[in-house]
């Protein structure tokens, strides 16, 4: 069996997801569909290599109760030289802690040349990719109409296969307020 690439990603509440999905759809109209519209808006926290997803899912099950629903701040627009336009969340304690804990849990499955490990990771929400120079400018102009900073709420952690993309499993995060009340 060959190794496949998997991602662990953070997903948003319904309002944030709708807002981001709408931005991605608007970008698609400007960029001949060179966007990420087939994949729900997310922040990837780990890139892994494994033979199958079952063991990865079992490992997530062991740490999922350590993470809670949390608001983050989307500060503005960013871009990678590979012609990716994205929205930039603030790298706060919450995002850093999830990155560290998830990557520690999956140390054996880390992919070489991994850009999703702590202190090498730039949290981002991709809006469009593989853009021409003109398309890149058009997407940036589109995003400049939005008001930043903007609050977003992380509500889920998901496991996905890379190519072809497939959502394997989604875990709902607990609300910290409810978790404290239950103790």
mmCIF file of C-alpha atoms in Angstrom:
data_model
loop_
_atom_site.group_PDB
_atom_site.id
_atom_site.type_symbol
_atom_site.label_atom_id
_atom_site.label_comp_id
_atom_site.label_asym_id
_atom_site.label_seq_id
_atom_site.Cartn_x
_atom_site.Cartn_y
_atom_site.Cartn_z
ATOM 1 C CA UNK A 1 0.000 0.000 0.000
ATOM 2 C CA UNK A 2 1.357 3.451 -0.894
ATOM 3 C CA UNK A 3 1.462 6.471 1.359
ATOM 4 C CA UNK A 4 -1.133 9.142 0.771
ATOM 5 C CA UNK A 5 -1.171 12.772 1.851
ATOM 6 C CA UNK A 6 -3.717 13.795 4.492
ATOM 7 C CA UNK A 7 -4.502 17.117 6.129
ATOM 8 C CA UNK A 8 -5.931 18.044 9.497
ATOM 9 C CA UNK A 9 -7.848 21.302 9.293
ATOM 10 C CA UNK A 10 -9.959 23.648 11.384
ATOM 11 C CA UNK A 11 -13.450 24.566 10.203
ATOM 12 C CA UNK A 12 -15.739 27.452 11.047
ATOM 13 C CA UNK A 13 -19.207 28.230 12.382
ATOM 14 C CA UNK A 14 -22.023 28.535 9.836
ATOM 15 C CA UNK A 15 -21.916 32.358 9.553
ATOM 16 C CA UNK A 16 -18.154 32.466 8.970
ATOM 17 C CA UNK A 17 -18.340 29.515 6.565
ATOM 18 C CA UNK A 18 -21.085 31.265 4.551
ATOM 19 C CA UNK A 19 -19.102 34.536 4.417
ATOM 20 C CA UNK A 20 -15.904 32.787 3.307
ATOM 21 C CA UNK A 21 -17.733 30.566 0.796
ATOM 22 C CA UNK A 22 -19.311 33.668 -0.717
ATOM 23 C CA UNK A 23 -15.891 35.341 -1.057
ATOM 24 C CA UNK A 24 -14.498 32.204 -2.713
ATOM 25 C CA UNK A 25 -17.448 32.120 -5.154
ATOM 26 C CA UNK A 26 -16.932 35.807 -6.015
ATOM 27 C CA UNK A 27 -13.219 35.137 -6.582
ATOM 28 C CA UNK A 28 -14.102 32.197 -8.850
ATOM 29 C CA UNK A 29 -16.101 34.522 -11.100
ATOM 30 C CA UNK A 30 -13.061 36.783 -11.473
ATOM 31 C CA UNK A 31 -10.474 34.036 -11.886
ATOM 32 C CA UNK A 32 -11.798 31.386 -14.242
ATOM 33 C CA UNK A 33 -12.434 29.020 -11.313
ATOM 34 C CA UNK A 34 -8.801 28.984 -10.066
ATOM 35 C CA UNK A 35 -10.102 28.888 -6.528
ATOM 36 C CA UNK A 36 -10.662 26.417 -3.744
ATOM 37 C CA UNK A 37 -14.456 26.267 -4.063
ATOM 38 C CA UNK A 38 -14.617 22.445 -4.012
ATOM 39 C CA UNK A 39 -13.104 22.477 -0.513
ATOM 40 C CA UNK A 40 -14.894 24.104 2.446
ATOM 41 C CA UNK A 41 -13.129 27.167 3.931
ATOM 42 C CA UNK A 42 -10.584 26.008 6.503
ATOM 43 C CA UNK A 43 -7.218 26.503 8.203
ATOM 44 C CA UNK A 44 -4.872 23.549 7.725
ATOM 45 C CA UNK A 45 -2.819 22.696 10.843
ATOM 46 C CA UNK A 46 -1.032 19.489 9.755
ATOM 47 C CA UNK A 47 0.071 17.685 6.599
ATOM 48 C CA UNK A 48 0.653 13.957 7.037
ATOM 49 C CA UNK A 49 1.665 10.841 5.102
ATOM 50 C CA UNK A 50 -0.059 7.555 5.937
ATOM 51 C CA UNK A 51 -1.250 4.356 4.299
ATOM 52 C CA UNK A 52 -4.833 4.810 5.444
ATOM 53 C CA UNK A 53 -6.922 7.243 7.408
ATOM 54 C CA UNK A 54 -8.211 4.888 10.129
ATOM 55 C CA UNK A 55 -5.123 5.209 12.343
ATOM 56 C CA UNK A 56 -5.078 8.980 11.849
ATOM 57 C CA UNK A 57 -8.727 9.203 12.913
ATOM 58 C CA UNK A 58 -8.055 7.080 15.988
ATOM 59 C CA UNK A 59 -5.219 9.394 17.003
ATOM 60 C CA UNK A 60 -7.451 12.450 16.632
ATOM 61 C CA UNK A 61 -10.026 10.698 18.841
ATOM 62 C CA UNK A 62 -7.399 10.553 21.625
ATOM 63 C CA UNK A 63 -6.807 14.340 21.667
ATOM 64 C CA UNK A 64 -10.059 15.880 20.421
ATOM 65 C CA UNK A 65 -11.359 16.610 23.937
ATOM 66 C CA UNK A 66 -8.387 18.927 24.507
ATOM 67 C CA UNK A 67 -9.779 21.436 21.992
ATOM 68 C CA UNK A 68 -12.752 23.732 22.324
ATOM 69 C CA UNK A 69 -14.778 26.131 20.197
ATOM 70 C CA UNK A 70 -12.878 29.400 20.068
ATOM 71 C CA UNK A 71 -13.084 32.759 18.357
ATOM 72 C CA UNK A 72 -10.141 33.909 16.311
ATOM 73 C CA UNK A 73 -9.407 37.166 14.538
ATOM 74 C CA UNK A 74 -8.968 37.391 10.771
ATOM 75 C CA UNK A 75 -6.633 40.347 10.397
ATOM 76 C CA UNK A 76 -6.543 40.904 6.646
ATOM 77 C CA UNK A 77 -5.332 39.748 3.252
ATOM 78 C CA UNK A 78 -2.150 37.832 2.461
ATOM 79 C CA UNK A 79 -0.489 36.281 -0.522
ATOM 80 C CA UNK A 80 2.081 33.606 -1.266
ATOM 81 C CA UNK A 81 4.469 33.838 -4.214
ATOM 82 C CA UNK A 82 2.887 30.698 -5.613
ATOM 83 C CA UNK A 83 -0.015 32.938 -6.613
ATOM 84 C CA UNK A 84 -2.259 32.140 -3.638
ATOM 85 C CA UNK A 85 -4.454 34.858 -2.151
ATOM 86 C CA UNK A 86 -5.638 34.150 1.378
ATOM 87 C CA UNK A 87 -7.110 35.678 4.505
ATOM 88 C CA UNK A 88 -4.687 35.902 7.429
ATOM 89 C CA UNK A 89 -5.822 34.899 10.920
ATOM 90 C CA UNK A 90 -3.848 36.215 13.872
ATOM 91 C CA UNK A 91 -1.573 33.458 15.169
ATOM 92 C CA UNK A 92 -2.778 33.504 18.768
ATOM 93 C CA UNK A 93 -2.268 31.068 21.644
ATOM 94 C CA UNK A 94 -5.281 28.977 20.566
ATOM 95 C CA UNK A 95 -4.067 28.375 16.995
ATOM 96 C CA UNK A 96 -0.495 27.812 18.129
ATOM 97 C CA UNK A 97 -1.577 25.306 20.786
ATOM 98 C CA UNK A 98 -3.669 23.292 18.319
ATOM 99 C CA UNK A 99 -0.780 23.282 15.840
ATOM 100 C CA UNK A 100 1.706 22.085 18.464
ATOM 101 C CA UNK A 101 -0.582 19.437 19.968
ATOM 102 C CA UNK A 102 -1.753 18.002 16.630
ATOM 103 C CA UNK A 103 1.759 17.925 15.183
ATOM 104 C CA UNK A 104 3.166 16.299 18.340
ATOM 105 C CA UNK A 105 0.441 13.648 18.137
ATOM 106 C CA UNK A 106 1.349 12.902 14.511
ATOM 107 C CA UNK A 107 5.149 13.175 14.715
ATOM 108 C CA UNK A 108 5.592 9.768 13.002
ATOM 109 C CA UNK A 109 3.321 10.735 10.102
ATOM 110 C CA UNK A 110 4.910 14.108 9.343
ATOM 111 C CA UNK A 111 5.555 14.723 5.669
ATOM 112 C CA UNK A 112 9.059 15.863 4.706
ATOM 113 C CA UNK A 113 9.381 19.537 3.709
ATOM 114 C CA UNK A 114 6.243 20.210 5.722
ATOM 115 C CA UNK A 115 5.097 23.831 5.880
ATOM 116 C CA UNK A 116 2.417 23.039 8.463
ATOM 117 C CA UNK A 117 4.578 22.454 11.533
ATOM 118 C CA UNK A 118 4.858 24.871 14.464
ATOM 119 C CA UNK A 119 7.302 27.759 13.882
ATOM 120 C CA UNK A 120 7.208 27.040 10.132
ATOM 121 C CA UNK A 121 3.445 27.429 9.706
ATOM 122 C CA UNK A 122 1.573 30.469 8.497
ATOM 123 C CA UNK A 123 -2.108 30.026 9.320
ATOM 124 C CA UNK A 124 -4.180 31.046 6.317
ATOM 125 C CA UNK A 125 -7.585 30.644 4.693
ATOM 126 C CA UNK A 126 -7.062 30.191 0.956
ATOM 127 C CA UNK A 127 -9.436 32.137 -1.268
ATOM 128 C CA UNK A 128 -7.859 31.584 -4.710
ATOM 129 C CA UNK A 129 -4.800 29.832 -6.100
ATOM 130 C CA UNK A 130 -2.785 29.363 -9.307
ATOM 131 C CA UNK A 131 -3.562 32.911 -10.366
ATOM 132 C CA UNK A 132 -2.173 35.078 -13.113
ATOM 133 C CA UNK A 133 -0.827 38.457 -12.043
ATOM 134 C CA UNK A 134 -4.049 40.144 -13.200
ATOM 135 C CA UNK A 135 -6.275 37.619 -11.405
ATOM 136 C CA UNK A 136 -4.253 38.067 -8.234
ATOM 137 C CA UNK A 137 -4.838 41.830 -8.323
ATOM 138 C CA UNK A 138 -8.567 41.309 -9.033
ATOM 139 C CA UNK A 139 -8.968 39.007 -6.005
ATOM 140 C CA UNK A 140 -7.057 41.408 -3.753
ATOM 141 C CA UNK A 141 -9.342 44.264 -4.894
ATOM 142 C CA UNK A 142 -12.369 42.085 -4.136
ATOM 143 C CA UNK A 143 -11.103 41.315 -0.627
ATOM 144 C CA UNK A 144 -10.170 44.951 0.051
ATOM 145 C CA UNK A 145 -13.909 45.707 0.143
ATOM 146 C CA UNK A 146 -14.230 43.572 3.291
ATOM 147 C CA UNK A 147 -13.825 45.044 6.772
ATOM 148 C CA UNK A 148 -10.904 43.708 8.794
ATOM 149 C CA UNK A 149 -10.216 42.676 11.456
ATOM 150 C CA UNK A 150 -13.131 40.249 11.608
ATOM 151 C CA UNK A 151 -14.070 37.639 14.202
ATOM 152 C CA UNK A 152 -14.469 33.992 13.189
ATOM 153 C CA UNK A 153 -15.302 30.964 15.271
ATOM 154 C CA UNK A 154 -13.488 27.610 15.001
ATOM 155 C CA UNK A 155 -16.052 24.847 15.639
ATOM 156 C CA UNK A 156 -14.695 21.674 13.988
ATOM 157 C CA UNK A 157 -11.529 19.718 13.270
ATOM 158 C CA UNK A 158 -11.505 17.630 10.110
ATOM 159 C CA UNK A 159 -9.368 14.950 8.499
ATOM 160 C CA UNK A 160 -9.072 15.104 4.703
ATOM 161 C CA UNK A 161 -7.276 13.191 1.972
ATOM 162 C CA UNK A 162 -5.364 15.477 -0.381
ATOM 163 C CA UNK A 163 -5.633 14.178 -3.959
ATOM 164 C CA UNK A 164 -8.298 13.709 -4.888
ATOM 165 C CA UNK A 165 -9.770 15.770 -2.071
ATOM 166 C CA UNK A 166 -12.063 13.811 0.225
ATOM 167 C CA UNK A 167 -13.370 14.728 3.660
ATOM 168 C CA UNK A 168 -12.734 11.660 5.840
ATOM 169 C CA UNK A 169 -14.224 12.719 9.181
ATOM 170 C CA UNK A 170 -15.274 15.863 11.003
ATOM 171 C CA UNK A 171 -15.176 16.280 14.798
ATOM 172 C CA UNK A 172 -17.348 18.930 16.477
ATOM 173 C CA UNK A 173 -15.460 20.815 19.156
ATOM 174 C CA UNK A 174 -16.962 21.249 22.601
ATOM 175 C CA UNK A 175 -18.122 24.601 23.858
ATOM 176 C CA UNK A 176 -15.789 25.423 26.776
ATOM 177 C CA UNK A 177 -18.637 27.017 28.747
ATOM 178 C CA UNK A 178 -20.695 23.811 28.551
ATOM 179 C CA UNK A 179 -17.686 21.630 29.342
ATOM 180 C CA UNK A 180 -16.990 23.620 32.538
ATOM 181 C CA UNK A 181 -20.665 23.412 33.612
ATOM 182 C CA UNK A 182 -20.653 19.617 33.211
ATOM 183 C CA UNK A 183 -17.735 19.233 35.628
#
